[in-house]
Amino acid sequence: MADLAAATPAWDYAARLTEVRARIHTTEYTSGRAASHVQLLVATKAWDADAAVAAVRAGAVLVGESRMQELEVKGAALRAAGARIHVIGQLQRNKAATAIEFADCVQTVDSLALAERLSRLCAEAEKNLDVMIQVNVSGEDSKAGVAPREALRLASAAQALPFLTVTGFMTIGLNSPDEEAVRAGYARLAALRDEALIRSERGEIDLREAWELSMGMSNDLEWAIAEGATIVRVGTAVMGHRTR
Ligand SMILES: *Cc1c(COP(=O)(O)O)cnc(C)c1O
């Protein structure tokens, strides 16, 4: 884990949070969206508990963690500081219990087996869990997530499981400077979400709570917001650059 925490005073997190919020608000305005509808998730993965908690004290409300080994160490402190925690990394089956213990939402559900496991663990823990379906919109082999054509079927199957609520869809965008190509992927996720809501309205499926779109990171949050993101996941623009 990075050890820049001591070099990053709390006011730095506050200043960077202000900068990122300004980017979000500007883009909401310029893309004709209602103000203050996009939530900022701060990706605290790979930063130690002190740094992550400092970011929360500076005003980060929603944080994202990728590795459950880290969440085991940081989870209690983050929750004590008042953070809501989303899992944003691929969840290994043997680590699902850690997610249930600390997280409010697992954004990276990409198989029915994982959804079933989460549902069973929720039953044991007597907890409800929000989940999002991770979709591979770019089709790159290296990216996790279900294919777009599988997404609604998986979402419906997950929603049918006890203790789980499917709250939306998540994707990791194409890592490219090509605005058109990146935005096409985000538009695809938004179209899936729209289809889920429209078909739910018609009574064909039951995904009426699946309206969140988690997409966009430090470098491309403007493009994601213009395509309808409701949650942007921002690491370096708030936490700083990792030195190792
Ligand atoms: C780390 C991470 C982010 C944040 O990336 P930055 O480029 O540092 O903003 C967003 N989403 C996921 C899934 C991540 O793992």
XYZ file of C-alpha atoms in Angstrom, residues 16-153:
138
model
C -9.138 18.028 -4.421
C -12.675 16.999 -3.481
C -13.751 20.570 -4.178
C -12.012 20.504 -7.566
C -13.594 17.211 -8.583
C -17.031 18.350 -7.417
C -16.613 21.481 -9.530
C -15.828 19.300 -12.559
C -18.942 17.238 -11.844
C -21.202 20.276 -11.409
C -19.829 22.010 -14.495
C -20.479 18.926 -16.583
C -23.969 18.452 -15.174
C -24.624 22.015 -16.282
C -22.995 21.873 -19.716
C -24.626 18.543 -20.570
C -28.053 19.802 -19.573
C -28.492 17.496 -16.623
C -30.151 18.362 -13.346
C -27.735 19.679 -10.725
C -26.336 17.461 -7.951
C -27.543 14.125 -9.268
C -24.115 12.578 -9.762
C -22.569 10.950 -6.714
C -18.817 11.043 -6.213
C -17.315 7.714 -5.158
C -13.707 8.062 -4.009
C -11.634 4.995 -4.872
C -9.506 4.538 -1.757
C -8.139 1.164 -2.871
C -4.390 0.812 -2.418
C -4.306 3.604 0.175
C -3.914 2.732 3.827
C -6.580 3.233 6.478
C -5.165 6.595 7.626
C -5.264 8.047 4.127
C -8.699 6.607 3.374
C -10.144 7.909 6.658
C -8.548 11.332 6.059
C -10.363 11.504 2.725
C -13.635 10.618 4.463
C -13.070 13.274 7.131
C -12.425 15.748 4.323
C -15.868 15.004 2.942
C -15.827 11.796 0.903
C -19.093 10.047 1.745
C -18.932 7.094 -0.615
C -15.700 5.124 -1.002
C -14.724 2.251 -3.268
C -12.488 -0.651 -2.334
C -11.172 -3.298 -4.721
C -9.323 -5.889 -2.683
C -11.027 -7.654 0.202
C -7.680 -8.255 1.956
C -7.461 -4.447 2.206
C -11.091 -4.020 3.145
C -10.585 -6.413 6.070
C -7.942 -4.012 7.402
C -9.671 -0.706 6.611
C -13.363 -1.551 6.755
C -14.030 -0.920 10.446
C -12.206 2.434 10.443
C -13.961 3.569 7.278
C -17.366 2.684 8.685
C -16.565 4.340 12.010
C -15.711 7.507 10.057
C -19.164 7.356 8.494
C -18.295 6.154 4.992
C -20.511 4.070 2.804
C -18.425 1.407 1.080
C -18.865 -0.041 -2.398
C -16.862 -2.966 -3.731
C -15.452 -1.962 -7.132
C -12.966 -4.780 -7.798
C -13.447 -8.331 -8.919
C -14.748 -10.301 -5.949
C -13.174 -13.697 -5.352
C -15.689 -16.229 -4.106
C -13.772 -16.976 -0.908
C -13.734 -13.247 -0.023
C -17.423 -12.559 -0.454
C -18.022 -12.655 3.314
C -15.754 -9.626 3.781
C -17.836 -7.699 1.285
C -21.024 -8.556 3.187
C -19.482 -7.494 6.483
C -18.411 -4.007 5.398
C -19.951 -3.022 2.083
C -23.311 -1.476 1.263
C -23.042 -2.417 -2.397
C -21.073 -4.789 -4.586
C -20.796 -3.069 -7.976
C -18.995 -5.944 -9.651
C -21.491 -8.793 -9.904
C -20.716 -10.494 -13.205
C -22.007 -14.037 -12.724
C -25.048 -15.749 -11.302
C -22.769 -17.935 -9.155
C -21.420 -14.829 -7.420
C -24.912 -13.377 -6.950
C -26.109 -16.660 -5.448
C -23.169 -16.779 -3.082
C -23.786 -13.198 -1.943
C -27.464 -13.964 -1.414
C -26.660 -17.029 0.713
C -24.146 -15.088 2.827
C -26.662 -12.274 3.283
C -29.188 -14.819 4.553
C -26.684 -16.065 7.127
C -25.759 -12.531 8.176
C -29.403 -11.345 8.053
C -28.439 -8.392 5.889
C -29.640 -6.886 2.654
C -27.124 -5.950 -0.003
C -27.290 -3.681 -3.013
C -25.588 -5.055 -6.097
C -24.809 -3.704 -9.520
C -24.179 -5.696 -12.665
C -20.719 -5.141 -14.142
C -20.880 -5.020 -17.916
C -17.971 -5.223 -20.337
C -19.136 -2.590 -22.804
C -15.851 -2.322 -24.687
C -15.579 -6.048 -25.427
C -11.891 -6.053 -24.471
C -10.793 -9.510 -23.298
C -8.925 -8.013 -20.363
C -12.041 -6.404 -18.880
C -14.262 -8.072 -16.315
C -18.009 -8.001 -16.656
C -20.777 -9.740 -18.553
C -21.401 -9.131 -22.228
C -24.074 -6.467 -22.816
C -26.517 -9.034 -24.253
C -26.292 -11.074 -21.006
C -26.667 -8.130 -18.651
C -30.442 -7.909 -18.268
C -30.809 -11.648 -17.876
